[in-house]
Short mmCIF file of C-alpha atoms in Angstrom, two decimals:
data_model
loop_
_atom_site.label_atom_id
_atom_site.label_comp_id
_atom_site.label_asym_id
_atom_site.label_seq_id
_atom_site.Cartn_x
_atom_site.Cartn_y
_atom_site.Cartn_z
CA MET X 1 31.98 -18.08 51.70
CA LYS X 2 33.16 -21.31 50.74
CA ASN X 3 35.72 -23.13 48.36
CA ILE X 4 33.39 -26.07 46.73
CA ARG X 5 35.33 -27.88 44.44
CA CYS X 6 34.69 -31.64 42.37
CA HIS X 7 33.99 -34.85 44.34
CA ALA X 8 34.95 -37.52 42.03
CA ALA X 9 32.73 -40.10 41.58
CA LEU X 10 30.33 -38.06 44.64
CA HIS X 11 31.95 -38.82 47.53
CA ARG X 12 33.70 -36.10 49.43
CA THR X 13 37.53 -35.75 48.96
CA SER X 14 40.09 -34.00 51.97
CA ARG X 15 40.36 -30.73 50.81
CA PRO X 16 43.54 -28.31 51.57
CA ALA X 17 43.31 -24.75 53.43
CA ALA X 18 41.24 -22.51 50.82
CA SER X 19 44.22 -19.87 49.26
CA SER X 20 43.02 -17.05 46.32
CA ALA X 21 45.38 -19.98 43.71
CA ASN X 22 43.13 -22.95 44.72
CA ARG X 23 39.70 -21.14 44.39
CA SER X 24 37.32 -23.30 42.80
CA LEU X 25 35.58 -20.13 40.84
CA ALA X 26 38.51 -18.55 39.11
CA LEU X 27 37.04 -17.41 36.44
CA ILE X 28 33.83 -18.96 36.17
CA PRO X 29 30.45 -16.27 37.45
CA ALA X 30 29.77 -17.76 41.41
CA LEU X 31 27.87 -20.44 42.64
CA ALA X 32 25.39 -21.02 40.52
CA VAL X 33 27.71 -22.00 37.46
CA THR X 34 29.93 -23.95 40.45
CA LEU X 35 26.49 -25.25 41.90
CA LEU X 36 25.01 -27.00 38.94
CA SER X 37 28.78 -28.49 37.46
CA SER X 38 29.01 -32.03 36.47
CA CYS X 39 31.71 -33.01 39.24
CA SER X 40 30.66 -30.48 41.76
CA ILE X 41 26.96 -32.40 42.60
CA CYS X 42 26.39 -35.86 44.30
CA ARG X 43 23.17 -36.91 42.78
CA TYR X 44 21.25 -38.94 44.02
CA ASP X 45 18.12 -41.16 42.26
CA MET X 46 14.87 -41.69 44.86
CA THR X 47 12.18 -43.70 45.07
CA THR X 48 9.27 -43.46 47.24
CA THR X 49 6.80 -46.68 46.88
CA VAL X 50 3.42 -45.80 48.99
CA ARG X 51 1.25 -49.42 49.48
CA GLU X 52 -2.33 -49.40 49.70
CA ASP X 53 -2.13 -50.43 53.58
CA LEU X 54 0.53 -46.74 53.65
CA SER X 55 3.65 -48.50 54.23
CA VAL X 56 6.02 -47.17 52.10
CA ASP X 57 9.17 -48.32 50.61
CA ARG X 58 11.72 -46.04 49.76
CA ARG X 59 15.18 -46.76 47.65
CA ILE X 60 18.39 -44.12 47.23
CA CYS X 61 20.17 -44.79 44.85
CA ALA X 62 23.42 -42.98 43.51
CA GLU X 63 26.71 -43.88 42.20
CA ALA X 64 29.93 -45.27 44.20
CA ASP X 65 33.46 -45.00 43.08
CA SER X 66 35.72 -47.76 42.09
CA SER X 67 37.61 -47.86 45.62
CA TYR X 68 33.47 -48.27 47.66
CA LEU X 69 32.75 -51.27 45.54
CA ALA X 70 36.22 -53.16 46.11
CA GLY X 71 35.66 -52.88 49.56
CA ASP X 72 35.96 -49.52 51.30
CA LYS X 73 32.76 -48.53 53.00
CA THR X 74 34.99 -45.13 54.25
CA SER X 75 34.82 -43.69 50.33
CA SER X 76 31.17 -43.67 50.68
CA PRO X 77 29.11 -42.23 47.41
CA PHE X 78 26.40 -41.38 50.53
CA GLU X 79 26.55 -37.75 52.13
CA PHE X 80 24.07 -38.85 54.50
CA ALA X 81 24.18 -41.85 58.24
CA LEU X 82 22.42 -44.62 56.16
CA THR X 83 21.85 -46.53 59.59
CA GLU X 84 19.94 -50.09 60.15
CA PRO X 85 17.10 -50.69 58.83
CA TRP X 86 18.50 -49.30 56.07
CA ALA X 87 19.88 -52.21 54.04
CA VAL X 88 22.68 -50.88 50.95
CA LYS X 89 23.47 -53.09 48.40
CA THR X 90 25.48 -53.14 44.79
CA LEU X 91 23.11 -52.86 41.88
CA ASP X 92 23.56 -55.68 39.58
CA ILE X 93 22.51 -53.88 36.59
CA PRO X 94 24.30 -50.65 37.35
CA TYR X 95 21.45 -48.23 35.17
CA ASN X 96 21.72 -43.53 33.74
CA ALA X 97 19.63 -41.66 35.86
CA ASP X 98 19.03 -38.34 34.45
CA PHE X 99 18.89 -35.28 36.59
CA ASN X 100 17.89 -32.58 34.20
CA GLY X 101 20.00 -33.15 31.36
CA GLU X 102 22.92 -33.81 33.24
CA THR X 103 23.27 -37.80 34.19
CA ALA X 104 25.20 -40.27 36.61
CA ARG X 105 25.58 -43.85 36.70
CA MET X 106 23.76 -45.65 39.91
CA ASN X 107 25.43 -48.91 41.07
CA VAL X 108 24.71 -48.20 44.42
CA LEU X 109 21.14 -49.16 46.31
CA ALA X 110 19.37 -47.52 49.55
CA VAL X 111 16.59 -49.08 50.76
CA ARG X 112 13.80 -49.44 53.46
CA ARG X 113 10.37 -50.05 54.08
CA PHE X 114 8.61 -47.59 57.20
CA ALA X 115 5.34 -49.11 58.92
CA PRO X 116 2.29 -47.56 58.89
CA GLY X 117 2.57 -44.62 60.61
CA GLU X 118 5.82 -44.73 60.52
CA ARG X 119 8.02 -41.31 59.96
CA LEU X 120 9.71 -40.61 56.82
CA CYS X 121 13.28 -40.01 56.58
CA VAL X 122 15.80 -39.58 53.70
CA GLY X 123 19.08 -40.25 56.19
CA LEU X 124 21.06 -38.87 59.11
CA ALA X 125 22.06 -36.08 58.13
CA THR X 126 26.37 -36.11 60.41
CA GLY X 127 28.68 -33.23 59.45
CA ASP X 128 28.64 -30.91 57.45
CA GLN X 129 25.29 -32.09 55.92
CA GLU X 130 23.50 -31.45 59.36
CA GLY X 131 20.39 -29.23 59.31
CA ASN X 132 20.49 -29.91 55.90
CA PRO X 133 16.62 -29.10 54.07
CA LEU X 134 17.26 -32.05 51.61
CA LEU X 135 17.37 -34.68 54.24
CA SER X 136 15.07 -33.61 56.94
CA PRO X 137 11.58 -32.67 54.67
CA ASP X 138 8.40 -32.87 56.30
CA GLU X 139 6.51 -36.24 54.88
CA SER X 140 3.24 -37.18 54.84
CA VAL X 141 1.34 -39.99 53.24
CA ARG X 142 -2.47 -40.54 53.76
CA LYS X 143 -5.55 -42.28 52.40
CA SER X 144 -9.76 -41.44 52.32
CA PHE X 145 -12.52 -43.92 51.36
CA ARG X 146 -14.41 -42.97 48.92
CA TRP X 147 -16.51 -47.30 48.67
CA PHE X 148 -16.09 -47.28 44.72
CA VAL X 149 -12.55 -45.66 44.33
CA THR X 150 -9.50 -44.93 47.03
CA ARG X 151 -7.51 -41.61 47.62
CA TYR X 152 -4.41 -41.35 48.25
CA GLU X 153 -1.81 -38.84 48.81
CA TYR X 154 1.73 -37.84 49.64
CA ARG X 155 3.48 -34.66 50.68
CA ALA X 156 6.28 -33.66 51.33
CA VAL X 157 7.74 -29.60 52.66
CA TYR X 158 11.37 -29.19 52.13
CA ARG X 159 12.02 -25.45 54.09
CA ALA X 160 13.81 -22.80 52.04
CA VAL X 161 17.54 -21.70 52.91
CA ARG X 162 17.93 -18.41 54.66
CA ASP X 163 20.87 -18.57 56.67
CA PHE X 164 22.49 -15.75 54.97
CA PRO X 165 22.90 -12.17 56.11
CA VAL X 166 22.21 -10.52 52.56
CA PRO X 167 18.80 -11.99 52.19
CA LEU X 168 18.09 -12.45 48.15
CA ASP X 169 15.95 -10.29 47.93
CA SER X 170 18.13 -7.40 48.20
CA CYS X 171 19.35 -7.91 44.64
CA MET X 172 17.05 -9.67 43.10
CA THR X 173 12.97 -9.52 42.40
CA ARG X 174 11.46 -13.05 43.77
CA ASP X 175 9.89 -12.72 39.77
CA GLY X 176 13.21 -12.97 38.96
CA GLN X 177 13.86 -15.38 41.79
CA ARG X 178 11.12 -17.78 40.14
CA LEU X 179 12.68 -18.09 36.60
CA PHE X 180 15.98 -18.42 37.70
CA LEU X 181 15.71 -20.47 40.48
CA MET X 182 13.22 -22.23 39.76
CA GLY X 183 13.08 -21.92 36.22
CA GLU X 184 9.01 -21.57 36.11
CA ASP X 185 7.36 -18.49 34.22
CA SER X 186 9.66 -18.29 31.44
CA PRO X 187 8.07 -14.90 29.29
CA ALA X 188 5.79 -15.98 26.63
CA GLY X 189 7.15 -15.03 23.70
CA TRP X 190 10.23 -14.45 24.70
CA SER X 191 12.85 -15.75 21.73
CA GLY X 192 16.28 -18.09 22.79
CA LEU X 193 18.24 -14.41 22.97
CA GLU X 194 15.76 -12.68 24.62
CA LEU X 195 15.52 -15.56 27.12
CA TYR X 196 19.51 -15.89 27.27
CA ALA X 197 19.76 -11.82 27.83
CA ARG X 198 17.02 -11.88 30.55
CA LEU X 199 19.14 -15.03 32.64
CA ASP X 200 22.60 -13.10 31.95
CA GLU X 201 21.20 -10.65 33.69
CA LEU X 202 19.69 -12.46 36.67
CA ASN X 203 23.28 -14.03 36.97
CA SER X 204 25.34 -11.12 37.44
CA ALA X 205 22.44 -10.34 40.38
CA PHE X 206 23.19 -13.64 42.05
CA VAL X 207 26.73 -13.22 41.52
CA LYS X 208 26.35 -9.79 43.13
CA TRP X 209 24.37 -10.89 45.71
CA THR X 210 27.20 -14.03 46.82
CA ASP X 211 29.52 -11.76 47.25
CA ALA X 212 27.72 -9.91 49.20
CA ASN X 213 27.53 -12.41 51.53
CA VAL X 214 30.98 -13.23 51.41
CA PHE X 215 31.95 -9.86 52.44
CA GLU X 216 29.64 -9.73 55.03
CA VAL X 217 31.31 -12.88 57.09
CA ASN X 218 34.31 -11.83 56.74
CA LEU X 219 33.56 -8.70 57.69
CA SER X 220 31.36 -9.39 60.76
CA ILE X 221 34.20 -11.90 62.07
CA ILE X 222 36.96 -9.96 61.71
CA SER X 223 35.30 -6.68 63.44
CA ARG X 224 35.01 -8.41 66.55
CA TYR X 225 38.39 -8.34 67.46
CA LEU X 226 38.64 -4.71 65.67
CA PRO X 227 39.38 -1.61 68.23
CA GLU X 228 36.31 1.16 68.17
CA LYS X 229 38.12 3.42 65.96
CA HIS X 230 39.12 1.09 62.68
CA LEU X 231 34.70 -0.18 63.48
CA ARG X 232 34.40 3.68 62.76
CA LEU X 233 36.23 3.55 60.04
CA LEU X 234 34.73 0.24 57.99
CA ASP X 235 31.11 1.57 58.75
CA LEU X 236 31.97 4.87 56.97
CA GLU X 237 34.12 2.90 53.97
CA ARG X 238 31.34 0.43 53.42
CA GLU X 239 30.26 0.28 50.36
CA LYS X 240 33.78 2.08 49.06
CA LEU X 241 35.27 -1.36 50.66
CA PHE X 242 32.23 -3.83 49.16
CA GLY X 243 33.78 -1.93 45.59
CA HIS X 244 37.34 -2.58 45.95
CA VAL X 245 37.27 -6.52 47.35
CA ARG X 246 35.03 -7.36 45.02
CA ASN X 247 37.10 -5.72 41.87
CA ASP X 248 38.29 -8.94 40.38
CA GLU X 249 36.85 -11.41 37.99
CA SER X 250 37.09 -14.00 40.34
CA GLY X 251 34.14 -12.65 42.96
CA LEU X 252 34.69 -13.28 45.78
CA LEU X 253 33.45 -17.33 46.78
CA GLY X 254 35.84 -19.06 47.96
CA MET X 255 37.80 -15.97 48.93
CA ASN X 256 39.13 -17.40 53.09
CA PRO X 257 39.56 -14.00 55.79
CA ARG X 258 43.06 -13.74 55.08
CA GLU X 259 42.92 -13.07 51.30
CA PHE X 260 40.30 -10.90 53.01
CA CYS X 261 42.40 -9.03 55.16
CA ARG X 262 45.05 -8.86 52.32
CA ARG X 263 42.47 -7.45 49.52
CA ALA X 264 41.57 -4.67 52.62
CA ASP X 265 44.47 -3.60 53.22
CA GLU X 266 45.10 -3.03 49.25
CA TYR X 267 41.77 0.22 50.28
CA PHE X 268 43.45 0.92 53.48
CA VAL X 269 46.69 1.65 52.37
CA ASP X 270 48.41 4.34 53.65
CA GLU X 271 47.58 2.82 57.23
CA PRO X 272 46.42 -0.95 56.83
CA PHE X 273 45.31 -3.13 59.24
CA MET X 274 43.43 -5.95 58.76
CA SER X 275 45.98 -8.46 58.15
CA GLU X 276 47.59 -7.54 61.70
CA ILE X 277 44.34 -8.07 63.50
CA TYR X 278 44.13 -11.38 60.92
CA GLY X 279 47.65 -12.49 62.46
CA ARG X 280 47.29 -11.75 65.94
CA TYR X 281 43.58 -14.00 66.17
CA SER X 282 44.60 -16.30 62.41
CA ALA X 283 42.99 -19.72 64.42
CA GLU X 284 39.67 -18.31 66.14
CA ILE X 285 38.55 -16.30 62.90
CA ASP X 286 39.22 -18.96 60.78
CA SER X 287 37.61 -20.81 63.03
CA LEU X 288 34.91 -19.32 63.04
CA TYR X 289 34.57 -19.41 59.79
CA ALA X 290 34.68 -22.53 58.97
CA GLU X 291 31.56 -23.00 60.73
CA ARG X 292 29.92 -20.26 58.58
CA GLU X 293 30.75 -21.88 55.55
CA LYS X 294 28.73 -25.26 56.24
CA ILE X 295 25.85 -23.89 55.00
CA LEU X 296 27.52 -24.14 51.43
CA ASP X 297 28.22 -27.76 51.55
CA TYR X 298 23.97 -28.01 51.70
CA PHE X 299 23.97 -27.36 48.16
CA LEU X 300 26.80 -30.09 46.74
CA LEU X 301 23.91 -32.95 47.54
CA THR X 302 20.72 -32.93 44.22
CA PHE X 303 17.82 -35.07 44.20
CA VAL X 304 15.36 -37.16 42.00
CA HIS X 305 12.82 -37.55 43.62
CA GLU X 306 9.47 -39.89 41.57
CA VAL X 307 6.83 -40.62 44.21
CA ASP X 308 4.32 -43.21 43.18
CA LEU X 309 0.76 -44.47 44.66
CA PRO X 310 -1.56 -46.70 44.42
CA GLY X 311 -3.51 -46.30 41.27
CA ARG X 312 -3.37 -43.63 39.54
CA ILE X 313 -2.11 -39.72 39.84
CA VAL X 314 -4.89 -37.61 39.09
CA SER X 315 -3.27 -34.91 40.83
CA THR X 316 0.33 -33.11 41.76
CA SER X 317 2.82 -30.63 41.08
CA ALA X 318 5.29 -32.19 39.80
CA PRO X 319 6.70 -30.47 36.58
CA GLN X 320 6.88 -33.92 34.85
CA ILE X 321 5.14 -37.40 35.36
CA GLY X 322 7.77 -40.78 34.51
CA GLU X 323 7.15 -43.30 31.86
CA ASN X 324 6.07 -45.33 35.12
CA GLY X 325 3.22 -43.14 35.89
CA ALA X 326 5.05 -41.76 39.24
CA ALA X 327 5.48 -38.00 40.06
CA ARG X 328 9.11 -36.78 39.27
CA TRP X 329 10.85 -33.65 40.36
CA LYS X 330 14.32 -32.26 40.94
CA VAL X 331 15.27 -31.48 44.60
CA ASP X 332 18.13 -29.26 45.31
CA CYS X 333 19.34 -26.22 47.54
CA CYS X 334 19.98 -24.22 45.39
CA ARG X 335 14.85 -23.74 44.61
CA LEU X 336 15.56 -23.43 48.33
CA LEU X 337 17.22 -20.50 47.95
CA TYR X 338 13.22 -19.08 46.57
CA ASP X 339 11.42 -20.51 49.11
CA ASP X 340 9.87 -24.09 50.62
CA MET X 341 9.04 -25.64 48.04
CA GLU X 342 5.72 -28.33 48.17
CA VAL X 343 6.35 -31.97 46.64
CA VAL X 344 2.63 -33.16 46.59
CA ALA X 345 0.90 -36.29 44.20
CA GLU X 346 -2.84 -38.15 44.79
CA SER X 347 -4.31 -40.80 43.03
CA VAL X 348 -7.74 -42.34 42.79
CA LYS X 349 -7.25 -46.16 42.93
CA VAL X 350 -10.65 -47.96 41.71
CA ASN X 351 -11.92 -50.60 44.48
CA VAL X 352 -12.86 -53.61 42.73
CA TRP X 353 -14.81 -55.57 45.33
CA ALA X 354 -17.06 -52.18 45.60
CA VAL X 355 -17.84 -53.30 42.11
CA ILE X 356 -18.39 -56.49 42.41
CA VAL X 357 -20.38 -55.73 45.55
CA THR X 358 -22.37 -53.62 44.57
CA PHE X 359 -23.21 -54.67 41.05
CA ILE X 360 -24.01 -58.06 43.55
CA VAL X 361 -26.52 -56.07 45.28
CA LEU X 362 -28.42 -54.18 42.44
CA MET X 363 -28.45 -56.88 41.19
CA GLY X 364 -30.18 -59.15 43.58
CA LEU X 365 -32.44 -56.13 43.97
CA ALA X 366 -33.28 -56.50 40.73
CA TRP X 367 -33.88 -60.03 40.92
CA ALA X 368 -36.33 -59.01 43.96
CA VAL X 369 -38.57 -57.02 42.39
CA ILE X 370 -38.47 -58.99 39.01
CA ALA X 371 -38.66 -62.21 40.74
CA PRO X 372 -42.83 -61.68 42.07
CA ARG X 373 -43.54 -60.71 38.49
CA ARG X 374 -42.95 -63.38 37.44
CA ARG X 375 -45.48 -65.18 39.44
#
């Protein structure tokens, strides 16, 4: 669907037109590897701090390149708009952030405080990131008073990414998706070799799914310009054509309509027609394809999200608790291929004043009972 290319220093580079020569997945198995590689992902270290009055402080750290640090604001490391009241500044002391085995040097910080009851947000999604669920989770904070303690809750729901013509369920079981995309429910007692073989099998299914989507997107666009007889032919030969087009070590991810039509004509060698149609309507076809492939830009962002609440966290959906006691998740669109992702943390803070008041009241009652007896 799209030529996903390396984003050096976490900023968007210019994109030359896709071709078979510059496809970034030349000999690498599809999205599963490319989207997790260090050169493809824009990494953000985000911290959400909930205060006792339910105001929220949010910090988003990123890695900027030398040109941005030198004053070139057009090379912003943030792939979303951070308008006022967001404040962006350079960190005096950069630090390394861990992204489940990968590290990034955080040197730029965006900060903002949200008033109690104000709608929380990550940033304003613009351009290719418009509609990215990572930037618009459904977030809420609340607290409940229990005299001796106050309970605080942070909750966010990141919506699943499902805008694909071929559903993932058609190529991989839900259990397989949970293991492959979420890293959860690993079979107990399996050796590393056994687990590797299982993941390799799941990766093959994932590659087939990405290829099927590239095939269907290309075919659906080209079909708009084909006469009825060619549509009937494609319907009859669909499965065989798919097998022929993907019979290549590079897979289909990154294949543009021109290359798709060339490979299709290799199959219809006795009466080729696809490239002719493409040549006639290339501008319209390329425009439609560019619109459909925008969704892959969503996968170029990944967040480590830490949530810090007043008191001590007593319940959370987070797989990790940081040394500072904050709940920690990694959130990206690969995980959102499986389902909605719910991020929840609950904490309890002891109301010291309530303990003191209760103690004073009890002491007063005790004195009221004991004092008359002494007389």
